[in-house]
PDB file of C-alpha atoms in Angstrom:
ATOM      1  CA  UNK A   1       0.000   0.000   0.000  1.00  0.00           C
ATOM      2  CA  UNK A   2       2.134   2.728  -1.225  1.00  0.00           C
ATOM      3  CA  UNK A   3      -0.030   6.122  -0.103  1.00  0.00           C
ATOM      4  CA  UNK A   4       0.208   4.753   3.336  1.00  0.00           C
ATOM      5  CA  UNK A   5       4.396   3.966   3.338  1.00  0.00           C
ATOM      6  CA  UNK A   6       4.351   7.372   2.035  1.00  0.00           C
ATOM      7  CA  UNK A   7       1.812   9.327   4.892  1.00  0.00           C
ATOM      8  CA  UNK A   8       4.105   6.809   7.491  1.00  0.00           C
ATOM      9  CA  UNK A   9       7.647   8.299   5.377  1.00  0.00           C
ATOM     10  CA  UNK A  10       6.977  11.718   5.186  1.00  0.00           C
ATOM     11  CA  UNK A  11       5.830  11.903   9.483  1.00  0.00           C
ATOM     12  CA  UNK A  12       8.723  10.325  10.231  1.00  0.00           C
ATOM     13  CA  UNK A  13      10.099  12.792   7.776  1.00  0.00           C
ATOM     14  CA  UNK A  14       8.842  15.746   9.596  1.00  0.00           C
ATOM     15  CA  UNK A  15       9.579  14.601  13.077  1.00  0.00           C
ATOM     16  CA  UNK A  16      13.730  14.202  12.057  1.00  0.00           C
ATOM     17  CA  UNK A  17      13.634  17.798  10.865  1.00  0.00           C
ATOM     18  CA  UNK A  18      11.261  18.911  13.683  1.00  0.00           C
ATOM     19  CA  UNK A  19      13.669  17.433  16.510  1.00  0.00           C
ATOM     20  CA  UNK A  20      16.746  18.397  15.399  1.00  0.00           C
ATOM     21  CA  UNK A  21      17.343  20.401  18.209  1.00  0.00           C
ATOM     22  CA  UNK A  22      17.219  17.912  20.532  1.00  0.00           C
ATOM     23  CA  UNK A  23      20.292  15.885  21.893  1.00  0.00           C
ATOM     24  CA  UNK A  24      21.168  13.084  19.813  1.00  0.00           C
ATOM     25  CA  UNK A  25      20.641  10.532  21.688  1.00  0.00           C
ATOM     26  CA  UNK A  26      17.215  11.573  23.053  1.00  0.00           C
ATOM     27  CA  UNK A  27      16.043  12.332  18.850  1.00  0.00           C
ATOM     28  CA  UNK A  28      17.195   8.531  18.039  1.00  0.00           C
ATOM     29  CA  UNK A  29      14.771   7.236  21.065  1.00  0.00           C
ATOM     30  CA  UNK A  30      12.532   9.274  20.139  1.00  0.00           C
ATOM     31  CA  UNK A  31      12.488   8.135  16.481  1.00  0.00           C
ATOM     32  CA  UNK A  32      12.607   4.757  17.742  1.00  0.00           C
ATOM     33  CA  UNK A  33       9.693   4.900  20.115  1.00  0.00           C
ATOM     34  CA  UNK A  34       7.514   6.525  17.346  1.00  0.00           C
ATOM     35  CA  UNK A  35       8.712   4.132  14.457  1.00  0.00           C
ATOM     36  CA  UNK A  36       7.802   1.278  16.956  1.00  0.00           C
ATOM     37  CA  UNK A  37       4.258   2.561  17.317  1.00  0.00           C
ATOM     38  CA  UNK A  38       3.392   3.252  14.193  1.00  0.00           C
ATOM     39  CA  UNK A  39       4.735  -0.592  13.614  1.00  0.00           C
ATOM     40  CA  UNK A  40       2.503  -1.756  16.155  1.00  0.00           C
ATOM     41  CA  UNK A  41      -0.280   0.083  15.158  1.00  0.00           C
ATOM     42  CA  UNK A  42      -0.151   0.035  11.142  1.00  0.00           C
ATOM     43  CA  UNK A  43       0.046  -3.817   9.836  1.00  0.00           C
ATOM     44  CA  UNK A  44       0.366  -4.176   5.932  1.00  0.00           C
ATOM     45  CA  UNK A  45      -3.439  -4.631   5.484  1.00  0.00           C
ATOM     46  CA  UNK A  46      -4.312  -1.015   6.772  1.00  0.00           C
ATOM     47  CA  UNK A  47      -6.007   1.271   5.079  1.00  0.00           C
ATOM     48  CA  UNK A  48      -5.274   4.417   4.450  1.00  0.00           C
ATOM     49  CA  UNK A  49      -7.640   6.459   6.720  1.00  0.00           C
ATOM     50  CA  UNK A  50      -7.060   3.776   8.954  1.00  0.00           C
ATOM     51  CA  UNK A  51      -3.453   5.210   8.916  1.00  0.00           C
ATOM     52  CA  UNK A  52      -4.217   8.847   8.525  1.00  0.00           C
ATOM     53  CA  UNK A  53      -6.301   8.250  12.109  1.00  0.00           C
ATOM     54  CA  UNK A  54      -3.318   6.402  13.769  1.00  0.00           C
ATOM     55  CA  UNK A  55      -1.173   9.687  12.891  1.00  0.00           C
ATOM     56  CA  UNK A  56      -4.012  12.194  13.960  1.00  0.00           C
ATOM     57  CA  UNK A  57      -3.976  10.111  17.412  1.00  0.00           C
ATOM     58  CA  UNK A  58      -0.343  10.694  17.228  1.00  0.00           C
ATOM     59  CA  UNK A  59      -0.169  14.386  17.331  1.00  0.00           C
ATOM     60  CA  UNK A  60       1.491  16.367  14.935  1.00  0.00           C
ATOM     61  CA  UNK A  61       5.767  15.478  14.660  1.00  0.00           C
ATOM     62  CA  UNK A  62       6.151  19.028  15.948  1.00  0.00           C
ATOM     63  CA  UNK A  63       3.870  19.108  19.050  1.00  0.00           C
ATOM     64  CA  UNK A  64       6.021  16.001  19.929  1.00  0.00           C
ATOM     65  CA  UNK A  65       9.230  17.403  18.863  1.00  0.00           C
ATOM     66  CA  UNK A  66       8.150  20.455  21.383  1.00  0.00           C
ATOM     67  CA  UNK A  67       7.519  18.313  23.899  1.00  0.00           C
ATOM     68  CA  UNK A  68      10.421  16.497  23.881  1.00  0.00           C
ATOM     69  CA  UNK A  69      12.528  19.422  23.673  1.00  0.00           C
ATOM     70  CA  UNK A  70      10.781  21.079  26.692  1.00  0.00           C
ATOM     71  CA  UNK A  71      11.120  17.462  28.673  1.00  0.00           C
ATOM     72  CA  UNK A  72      14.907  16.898  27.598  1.00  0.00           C
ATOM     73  CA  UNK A  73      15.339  20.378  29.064  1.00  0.00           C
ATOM     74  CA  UNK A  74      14.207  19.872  32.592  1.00  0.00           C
ATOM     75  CA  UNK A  75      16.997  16.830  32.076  1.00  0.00           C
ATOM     76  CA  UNK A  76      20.209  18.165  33.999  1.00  0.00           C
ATOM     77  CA  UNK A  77      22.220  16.411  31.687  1.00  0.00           C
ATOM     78  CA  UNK A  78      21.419  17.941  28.839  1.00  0.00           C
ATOM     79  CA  UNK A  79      23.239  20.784  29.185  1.00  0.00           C
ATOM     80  CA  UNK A  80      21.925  23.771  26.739  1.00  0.00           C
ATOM     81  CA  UNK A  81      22.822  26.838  25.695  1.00  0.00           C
ATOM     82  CA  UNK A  82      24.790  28.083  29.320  1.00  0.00           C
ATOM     83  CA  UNK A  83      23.260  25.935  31.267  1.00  0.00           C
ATOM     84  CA  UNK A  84      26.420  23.777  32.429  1.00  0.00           C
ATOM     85  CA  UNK A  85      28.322  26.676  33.059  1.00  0.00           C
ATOM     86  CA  UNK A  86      25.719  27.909  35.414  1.00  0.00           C
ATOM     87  CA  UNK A  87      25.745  25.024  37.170  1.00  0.00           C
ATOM     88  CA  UNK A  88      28.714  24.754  37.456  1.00  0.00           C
ATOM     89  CA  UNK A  89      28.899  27.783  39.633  1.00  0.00           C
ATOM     90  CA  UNK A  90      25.781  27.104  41.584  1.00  0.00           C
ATOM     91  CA  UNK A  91      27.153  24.072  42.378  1.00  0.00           C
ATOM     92  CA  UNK A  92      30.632  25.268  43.596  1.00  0.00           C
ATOM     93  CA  UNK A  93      29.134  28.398  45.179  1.00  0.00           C
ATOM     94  CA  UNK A  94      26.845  25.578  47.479  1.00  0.00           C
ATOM     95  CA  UNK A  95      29.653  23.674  48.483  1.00  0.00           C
ATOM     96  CA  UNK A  96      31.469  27.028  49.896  1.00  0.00           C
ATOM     97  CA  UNK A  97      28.917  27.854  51.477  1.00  0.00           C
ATOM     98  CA  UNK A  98      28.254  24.574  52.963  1.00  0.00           C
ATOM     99  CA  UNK A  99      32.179  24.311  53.765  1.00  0.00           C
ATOM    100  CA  UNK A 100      33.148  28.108  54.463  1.00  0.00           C
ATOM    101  CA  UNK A 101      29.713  29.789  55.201  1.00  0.00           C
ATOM    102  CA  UNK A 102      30.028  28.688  59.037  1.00  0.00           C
ATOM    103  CA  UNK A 103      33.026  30.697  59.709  1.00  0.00           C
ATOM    104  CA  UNK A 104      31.623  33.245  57.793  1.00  0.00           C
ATOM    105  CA  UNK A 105      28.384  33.860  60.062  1.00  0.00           C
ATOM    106  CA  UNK A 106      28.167  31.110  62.708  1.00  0.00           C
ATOM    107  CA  UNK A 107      25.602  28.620  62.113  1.00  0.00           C
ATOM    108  CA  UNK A 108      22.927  30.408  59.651  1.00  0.00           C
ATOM    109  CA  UNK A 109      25.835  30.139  57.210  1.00  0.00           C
ATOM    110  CA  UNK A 110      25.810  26.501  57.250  1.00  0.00           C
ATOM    111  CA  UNK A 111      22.078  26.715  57.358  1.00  0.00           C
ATOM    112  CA  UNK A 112      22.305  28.991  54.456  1.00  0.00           C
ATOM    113  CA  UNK A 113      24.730  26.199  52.600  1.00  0.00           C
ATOM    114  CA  UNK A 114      22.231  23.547  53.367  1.00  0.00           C
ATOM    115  CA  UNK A 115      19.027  25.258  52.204  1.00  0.00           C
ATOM    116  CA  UNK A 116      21.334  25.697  48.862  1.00  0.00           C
ATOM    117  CA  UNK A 117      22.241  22.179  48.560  1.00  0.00           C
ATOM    118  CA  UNK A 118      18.544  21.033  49.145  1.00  0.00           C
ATOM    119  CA  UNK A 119      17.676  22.980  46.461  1.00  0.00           C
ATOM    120  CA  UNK A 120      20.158  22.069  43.857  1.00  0.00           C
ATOM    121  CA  UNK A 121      18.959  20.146  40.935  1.00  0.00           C
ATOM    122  CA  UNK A 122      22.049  18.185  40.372  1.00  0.00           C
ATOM    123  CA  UNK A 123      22.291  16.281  43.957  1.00  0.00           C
ATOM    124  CA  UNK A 124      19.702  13.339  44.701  1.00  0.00           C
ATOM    125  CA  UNK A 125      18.600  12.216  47.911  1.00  0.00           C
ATOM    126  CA  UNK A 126      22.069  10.715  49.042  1.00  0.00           C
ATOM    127  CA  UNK A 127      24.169  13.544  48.273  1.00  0.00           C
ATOM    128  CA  UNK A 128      21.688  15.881  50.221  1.00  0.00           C
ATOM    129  CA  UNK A 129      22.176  14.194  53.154  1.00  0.00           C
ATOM    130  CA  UNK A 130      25.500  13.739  53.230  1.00  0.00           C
ATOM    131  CA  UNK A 131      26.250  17.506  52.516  1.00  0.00           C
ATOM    132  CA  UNK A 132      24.275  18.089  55.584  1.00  0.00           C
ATOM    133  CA  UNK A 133      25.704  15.807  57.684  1.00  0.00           C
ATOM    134  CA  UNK A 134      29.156  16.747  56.925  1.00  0.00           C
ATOM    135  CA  UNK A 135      29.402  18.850  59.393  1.00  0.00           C
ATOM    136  CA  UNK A 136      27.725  17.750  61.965  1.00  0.00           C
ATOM    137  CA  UNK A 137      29.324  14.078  61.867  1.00  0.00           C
ATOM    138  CA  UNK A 138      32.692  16.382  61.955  1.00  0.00           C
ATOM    139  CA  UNK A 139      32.268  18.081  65.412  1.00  0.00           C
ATOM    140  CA  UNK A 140      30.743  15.192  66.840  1.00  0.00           C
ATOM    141  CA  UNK A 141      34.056  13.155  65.837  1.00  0.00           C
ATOM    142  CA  UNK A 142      35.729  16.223  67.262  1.00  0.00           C
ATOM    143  CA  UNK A 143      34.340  16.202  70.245  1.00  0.00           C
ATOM    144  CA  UNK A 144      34.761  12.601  71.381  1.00  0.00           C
ATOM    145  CA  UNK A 145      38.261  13.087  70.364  1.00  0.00           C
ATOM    146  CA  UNK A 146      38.131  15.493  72.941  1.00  0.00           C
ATOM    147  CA  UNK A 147      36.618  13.467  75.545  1.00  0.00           C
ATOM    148  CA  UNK A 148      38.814  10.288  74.833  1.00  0.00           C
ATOM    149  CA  UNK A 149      41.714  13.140  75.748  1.00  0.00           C
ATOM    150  CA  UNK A 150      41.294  12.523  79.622  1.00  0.00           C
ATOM    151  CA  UNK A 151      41.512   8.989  79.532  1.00  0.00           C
ATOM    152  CA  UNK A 152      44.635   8.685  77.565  1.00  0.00           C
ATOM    153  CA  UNK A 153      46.434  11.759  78.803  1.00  0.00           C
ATOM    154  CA  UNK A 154      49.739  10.145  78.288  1.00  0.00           C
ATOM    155  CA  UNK A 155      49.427  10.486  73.790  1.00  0.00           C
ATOM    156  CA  UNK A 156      47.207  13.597  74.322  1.00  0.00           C
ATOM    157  CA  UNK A 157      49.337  15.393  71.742  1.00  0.00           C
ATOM    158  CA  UNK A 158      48.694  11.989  69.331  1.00  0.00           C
ATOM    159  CA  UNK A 159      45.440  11.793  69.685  1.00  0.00           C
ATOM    160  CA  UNK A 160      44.482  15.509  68.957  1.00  0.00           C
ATOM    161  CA  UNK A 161      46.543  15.323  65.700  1.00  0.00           C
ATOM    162  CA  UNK A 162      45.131  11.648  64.603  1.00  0.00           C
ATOM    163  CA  UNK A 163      41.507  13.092  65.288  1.00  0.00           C
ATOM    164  CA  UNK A 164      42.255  16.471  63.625  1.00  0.00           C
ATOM    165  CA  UNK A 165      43.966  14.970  60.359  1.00  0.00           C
ATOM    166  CA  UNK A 166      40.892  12.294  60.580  1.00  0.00           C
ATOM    167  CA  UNK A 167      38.014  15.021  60.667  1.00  0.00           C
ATOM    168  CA  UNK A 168      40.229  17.212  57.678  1.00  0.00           C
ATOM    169  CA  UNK A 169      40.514  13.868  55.968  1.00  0.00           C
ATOM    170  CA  UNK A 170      36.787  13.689  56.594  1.00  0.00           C
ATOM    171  CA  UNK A 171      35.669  17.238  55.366  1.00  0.00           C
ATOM    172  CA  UNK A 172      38.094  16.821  52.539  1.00  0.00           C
ATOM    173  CA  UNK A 173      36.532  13.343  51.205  1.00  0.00           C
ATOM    174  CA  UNK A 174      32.586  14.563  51.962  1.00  0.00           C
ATOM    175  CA  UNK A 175      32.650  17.819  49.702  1.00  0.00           C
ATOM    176  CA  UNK A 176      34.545  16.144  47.029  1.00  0.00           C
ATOM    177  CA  UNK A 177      32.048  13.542  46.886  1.00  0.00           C
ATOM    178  CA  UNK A 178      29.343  16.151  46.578  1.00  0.00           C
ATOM    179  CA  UNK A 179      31.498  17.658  43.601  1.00  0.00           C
ATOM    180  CA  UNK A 180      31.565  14.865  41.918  1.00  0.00           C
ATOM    181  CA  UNK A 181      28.248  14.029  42.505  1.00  0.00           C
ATOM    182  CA  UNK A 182      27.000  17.325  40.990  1.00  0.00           C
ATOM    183  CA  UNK A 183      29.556  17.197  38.043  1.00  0.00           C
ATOM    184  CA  UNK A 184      28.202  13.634  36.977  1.00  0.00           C
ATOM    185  CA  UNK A 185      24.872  14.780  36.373  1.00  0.00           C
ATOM    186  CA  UNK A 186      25.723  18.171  34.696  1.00  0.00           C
TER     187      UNK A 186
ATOM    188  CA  UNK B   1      -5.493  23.155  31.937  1.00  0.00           C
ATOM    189  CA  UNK B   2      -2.752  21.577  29.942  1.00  0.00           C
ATOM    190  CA  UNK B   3      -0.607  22.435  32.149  1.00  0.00           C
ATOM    191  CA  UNK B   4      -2.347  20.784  35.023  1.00  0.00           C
ATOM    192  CA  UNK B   5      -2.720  17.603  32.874  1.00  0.00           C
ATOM    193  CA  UNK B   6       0.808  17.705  31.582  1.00  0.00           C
ATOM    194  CA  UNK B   7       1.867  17.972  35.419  1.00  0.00           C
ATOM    195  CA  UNK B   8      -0.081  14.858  36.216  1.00  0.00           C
ATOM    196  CA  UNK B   9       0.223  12.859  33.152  1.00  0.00           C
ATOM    197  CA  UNK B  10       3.406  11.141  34.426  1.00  0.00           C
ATOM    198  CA  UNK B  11       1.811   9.652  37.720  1.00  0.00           C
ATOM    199  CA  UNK B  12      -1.164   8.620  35.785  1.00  0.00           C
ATOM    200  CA  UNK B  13       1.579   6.590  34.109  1.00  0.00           C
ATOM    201  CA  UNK B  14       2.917   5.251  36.862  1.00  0.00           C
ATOM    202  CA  UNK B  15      -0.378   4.298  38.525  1.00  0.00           C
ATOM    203  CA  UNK B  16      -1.204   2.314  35.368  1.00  0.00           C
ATOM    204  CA  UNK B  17       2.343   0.537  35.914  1.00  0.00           C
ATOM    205  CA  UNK B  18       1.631   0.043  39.415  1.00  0.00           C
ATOM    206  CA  UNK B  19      -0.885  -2.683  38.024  1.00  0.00           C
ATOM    207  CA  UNK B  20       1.060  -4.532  36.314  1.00  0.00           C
ATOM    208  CA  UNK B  21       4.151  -4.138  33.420  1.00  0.00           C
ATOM    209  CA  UNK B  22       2.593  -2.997  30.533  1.00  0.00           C
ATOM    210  CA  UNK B  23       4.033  -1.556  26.515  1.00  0.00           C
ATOM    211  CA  UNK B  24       3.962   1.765  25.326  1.00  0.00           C
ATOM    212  CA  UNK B  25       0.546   1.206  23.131  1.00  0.00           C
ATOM    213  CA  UNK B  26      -0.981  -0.149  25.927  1.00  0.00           C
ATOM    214  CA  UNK B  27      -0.354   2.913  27.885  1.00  0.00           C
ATOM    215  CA  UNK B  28      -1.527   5.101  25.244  1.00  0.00           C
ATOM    216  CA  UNK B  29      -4.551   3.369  24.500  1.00  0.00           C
ATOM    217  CA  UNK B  30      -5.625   2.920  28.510  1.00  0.00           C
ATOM    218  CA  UNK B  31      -4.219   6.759  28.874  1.00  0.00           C
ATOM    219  CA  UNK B  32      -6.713   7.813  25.879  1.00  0.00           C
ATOM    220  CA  UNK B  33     -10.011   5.541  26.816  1.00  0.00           C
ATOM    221  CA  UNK B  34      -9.697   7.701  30.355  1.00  0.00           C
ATOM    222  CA  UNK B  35      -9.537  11.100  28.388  1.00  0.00           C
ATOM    223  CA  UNK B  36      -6.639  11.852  30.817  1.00  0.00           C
ATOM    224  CA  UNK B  37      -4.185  12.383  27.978  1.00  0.00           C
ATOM    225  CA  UNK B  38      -4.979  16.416  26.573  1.00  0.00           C
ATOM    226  CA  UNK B  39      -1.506  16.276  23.672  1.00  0.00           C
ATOM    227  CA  UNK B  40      -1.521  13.957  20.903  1.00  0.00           C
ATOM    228  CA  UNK B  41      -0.538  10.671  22.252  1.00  0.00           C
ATOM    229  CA  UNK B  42       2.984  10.323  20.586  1.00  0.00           C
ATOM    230  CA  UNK B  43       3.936  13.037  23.597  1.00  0.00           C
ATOM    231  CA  UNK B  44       3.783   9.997  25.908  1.00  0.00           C
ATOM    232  CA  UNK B  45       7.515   9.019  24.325  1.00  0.00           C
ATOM    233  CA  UNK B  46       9.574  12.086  25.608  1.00  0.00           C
ATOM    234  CA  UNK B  47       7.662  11.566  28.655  1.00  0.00           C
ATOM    235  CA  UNK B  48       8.842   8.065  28.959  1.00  0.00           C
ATOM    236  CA  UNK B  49      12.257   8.984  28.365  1.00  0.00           C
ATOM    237  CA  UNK B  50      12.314  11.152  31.082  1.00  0.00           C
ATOM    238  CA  UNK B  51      10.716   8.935  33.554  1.00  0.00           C
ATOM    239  CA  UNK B  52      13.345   6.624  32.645  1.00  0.00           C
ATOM    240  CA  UNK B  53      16.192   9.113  32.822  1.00  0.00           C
ATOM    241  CA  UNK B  54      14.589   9.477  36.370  1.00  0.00           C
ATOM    242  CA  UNK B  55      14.578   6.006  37.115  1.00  0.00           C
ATOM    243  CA  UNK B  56      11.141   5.840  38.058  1.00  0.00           C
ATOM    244  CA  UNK B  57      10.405   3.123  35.471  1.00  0.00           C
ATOM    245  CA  UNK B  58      12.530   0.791  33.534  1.00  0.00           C
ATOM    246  CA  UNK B  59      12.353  -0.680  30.390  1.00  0.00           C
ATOM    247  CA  UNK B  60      12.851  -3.719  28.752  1.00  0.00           C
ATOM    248  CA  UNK B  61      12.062  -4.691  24.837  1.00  0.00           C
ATOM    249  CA  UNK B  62      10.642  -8.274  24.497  1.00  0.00           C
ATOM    250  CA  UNK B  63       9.201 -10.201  21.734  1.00  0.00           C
ATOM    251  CA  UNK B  64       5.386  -9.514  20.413  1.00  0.00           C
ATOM    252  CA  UNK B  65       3.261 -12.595  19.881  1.00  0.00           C
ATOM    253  CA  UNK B  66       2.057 -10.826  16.201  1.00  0.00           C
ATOM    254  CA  UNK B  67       4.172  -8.294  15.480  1.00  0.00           C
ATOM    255  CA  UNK B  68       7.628  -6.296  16.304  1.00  0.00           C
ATOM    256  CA  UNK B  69       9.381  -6.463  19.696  1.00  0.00           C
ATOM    257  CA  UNK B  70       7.992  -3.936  22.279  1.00  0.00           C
ATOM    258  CA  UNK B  71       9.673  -2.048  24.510  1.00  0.00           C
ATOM    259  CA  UNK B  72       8.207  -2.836  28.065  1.00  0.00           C
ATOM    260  CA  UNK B  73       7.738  -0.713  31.082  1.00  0.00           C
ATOM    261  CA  UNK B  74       7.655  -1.337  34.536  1.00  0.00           C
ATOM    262  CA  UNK B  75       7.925   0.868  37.985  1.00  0.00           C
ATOM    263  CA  UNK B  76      10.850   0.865  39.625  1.00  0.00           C
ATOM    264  CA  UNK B  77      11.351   1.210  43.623  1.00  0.00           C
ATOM    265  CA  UNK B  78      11.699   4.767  43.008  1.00  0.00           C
ATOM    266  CA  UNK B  79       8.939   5.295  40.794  1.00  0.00           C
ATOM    267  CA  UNK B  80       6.706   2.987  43.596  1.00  0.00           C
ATOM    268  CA  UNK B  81       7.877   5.630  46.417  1.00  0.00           C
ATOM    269  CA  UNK B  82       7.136   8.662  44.144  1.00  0.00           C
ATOM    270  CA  UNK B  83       3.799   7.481  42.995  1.00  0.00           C
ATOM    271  CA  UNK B  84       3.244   6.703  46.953  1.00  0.00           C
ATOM    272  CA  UNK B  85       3.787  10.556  47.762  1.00  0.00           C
ATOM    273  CA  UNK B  86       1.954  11.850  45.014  1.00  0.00           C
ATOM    274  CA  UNK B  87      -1.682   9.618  45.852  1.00  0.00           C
ATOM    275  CA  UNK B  88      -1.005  11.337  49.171  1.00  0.00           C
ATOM    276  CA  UNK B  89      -0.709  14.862  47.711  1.00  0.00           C
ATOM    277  CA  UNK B  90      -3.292  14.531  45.600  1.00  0.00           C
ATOM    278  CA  UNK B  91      -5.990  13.536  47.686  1.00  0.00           C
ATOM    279  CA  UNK B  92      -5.237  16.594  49.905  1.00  0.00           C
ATOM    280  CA  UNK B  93      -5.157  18.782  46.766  1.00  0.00           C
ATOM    281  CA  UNK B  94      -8.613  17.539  44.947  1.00  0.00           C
ATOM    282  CA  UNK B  95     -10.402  17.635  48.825  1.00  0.00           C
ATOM    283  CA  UNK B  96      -9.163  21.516  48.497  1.00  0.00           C
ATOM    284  CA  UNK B  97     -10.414  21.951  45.177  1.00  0.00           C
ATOM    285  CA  UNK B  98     -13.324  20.573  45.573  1.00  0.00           C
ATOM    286  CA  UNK B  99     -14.183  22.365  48.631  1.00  0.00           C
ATOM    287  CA  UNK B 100     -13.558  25.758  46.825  1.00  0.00           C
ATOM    288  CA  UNK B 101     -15.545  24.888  43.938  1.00  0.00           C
ATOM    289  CA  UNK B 102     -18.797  23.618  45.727  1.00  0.00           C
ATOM    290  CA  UNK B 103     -20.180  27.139  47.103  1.00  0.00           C
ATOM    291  CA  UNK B 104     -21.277  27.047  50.568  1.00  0.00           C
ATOM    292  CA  UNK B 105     -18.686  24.391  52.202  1.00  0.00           C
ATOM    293  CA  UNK B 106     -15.833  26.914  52.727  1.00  0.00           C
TER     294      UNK B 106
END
C-alpha cells in the first residue's frame, strides 16, 4: 500500500527535521519509540484512513518534537545553551557555602549552605544528606576526640593530631564527593 | 489546563504501571479511553524517556506474539515511592479543590 508507506515516510520525515534540536541521543529514542508505534499500530493490510487516524492520534511530529525538547530540558544532563556553566557555579558556590559559610556567620551560614544544597537540581537524595551531615558528623568526631583526651592523657598530643587529620581527611573526602556528585549529572 | 494535565500525566503513568508491566501502546490506549491524555498521544515518548532518565520506570524490549518487539515498562522502587507521595498529595489537593468549587462548604 504505497499512499500509506508514504503518509508513514513523510511523518517520520517531519519529526527528524522537527527534533533536530534535541540531543542526539534523546532524537534517536525518540524516532525509535515513534517508528515502533506506528509498527505496532499500522500492519500491511491497513487502510489508508485507517493510517491517517493512527497519525491524527499521534499528534502532529512538531507538538512532539516540542515536547520532547521542553522534557529533555528539565533533564540536567542535557546541558543547553549556558546551562552547564551555570551550574557549574551554583554548584561550587553551594559547596562554599556549605564548607566556608560557618566561619563566615556562625551557624545560619551553614544553614544557608544547606538550604542551597537542598535545592540544587544536580544532587539526589544521598548527596543531600551527606552535605548536611558533613558537618555535623565532623564536630561530633571532634568532640569525642576530645573526651577520649582525659583517659589517655599520656598520647594527648597523638590523639588531637590523629583526630584532627581524621576530621580534615573527613571534610576533605565529603565535599569532594558532593562535587563529583554534581559534576556527573551536569 | 494543559498544564495541570501535563503535570499529572506522568503519575497517571505510573499508577497504570503500578498494576502490572505494561508496553507503550498499551499505555496510550488505557491513557486515551480515560480522556486523561490532553496532547496527541505520541507526547507519551519524551515523557517516557524522562521517567526513565529518572529512574522511576525501567524498560525492557521483548518479543510480540504478532508483530515487532515492544519495549516494556515497569515501575521501579523509586517510581513505587514517588507514585506513593503523590496519591497522598493529591488527595489533599482535589479535597481543596473541591471544597472551593462547591459554594457554601468553605
Amino acid at each position: 500500500m504505497p499512499t500509506s508507506d508514504t503518509l508513514i515516510a513523510d511523518y517520520l520525515e517531519r519529526l527528524r527535521r522537527a527534533s533536530v534540536d534535541l540531543p542526539a541521543g534523546s532524537r534517536a529514542e525518540l524516532m525509535q519509540d515513534i517508528g515502533a508505534h506506528l509498527a505496532e499500530k499500522v500492519d500491511a493490510t491497513a487502510s489508508e484512513v485507517q493510517v491517517r487516524r493512527v497519525l491524527d492520534e499521534l499528534g502532529t511530529p512538531e507538538e512532539i518534537a516540542a515536547v520532547a525538547a521542553d522534557q529533555s530540558g528539565a533533564r540536567p544532563s542535557a546541558g543547553a545553551g549556558g546551562g552547564g556553566g551555570g551550574g557549574l557555579a551554583y554548584d561550587t558556590a553551594t559547596v562554599l557555602v556549605l564548607l566556608l559559610g560557618g566561619f563566615v556567620i556562625p551557624v545560619l551560614g551553614w544553614i544557608a549552605g544547606v538550604v542551597m544544597l537542598w535545592n540544587g537540581p544536580r544532587w539526589d537524595a544521598r548527596h543531600k544528606w551527606a552535605g548536611t551531615l558533613i558537618w555535623p558528623a565532623a564536630i561530633v568526631f571532634t568532640l569525642m576526640v576530645l573526651t577520649a583526651d582525659h583517659r589517655a592523657s599520656g598520647h594527648l598530643g597523638v590523639v588531637v593530631v590523629i583526630g584532627l587529620a581524621v576530621v580534615v581527611a573527613g571534610l576533605v573526602a565529603g565535599f569532594g564527593y558532593l562535587l563529583r556528585g554534581a559534576r556527573s549529572s551536569r | 489546563m494543559t498544564e495541570l494535565r501535563r503535570g499529572t500525566i506522568a503519575f497517571c503513568v505510573l499508577a497504570l504501571l503500578d498494576e502490572r508491566e505494561r508496553y507503550a501502546v498499551e499505555l496510550v490506549d488505557a491513557l486515551t479511553a480515560s480522556q486523561a491524555l490532553a496532547a496527541g498521544a505520541g507526547t507519551i515518548y519524551p515523557l517516557l524517556s524522562r521517567l526513565r532518565d529518572e529512574k522511576l520506570v525501567a524498560s525492557t524490549w521483548q518479543e510480540s506474539p504478532t508483530g515487532p518487539p515492544r519495549r516494556y515498562y515497569r515501575l521501579t522502587a523509586s517510581g513505587r515511592r514517588s507514585l506513593e507521595a503523590f496519591r497522598g498529595e493529591w488527595a489533599q489537593f482535589r479535597d481543596a479543590v473541591d471544597q472551593l468549587m462547591t459554594p457554601g462548604t468553605s
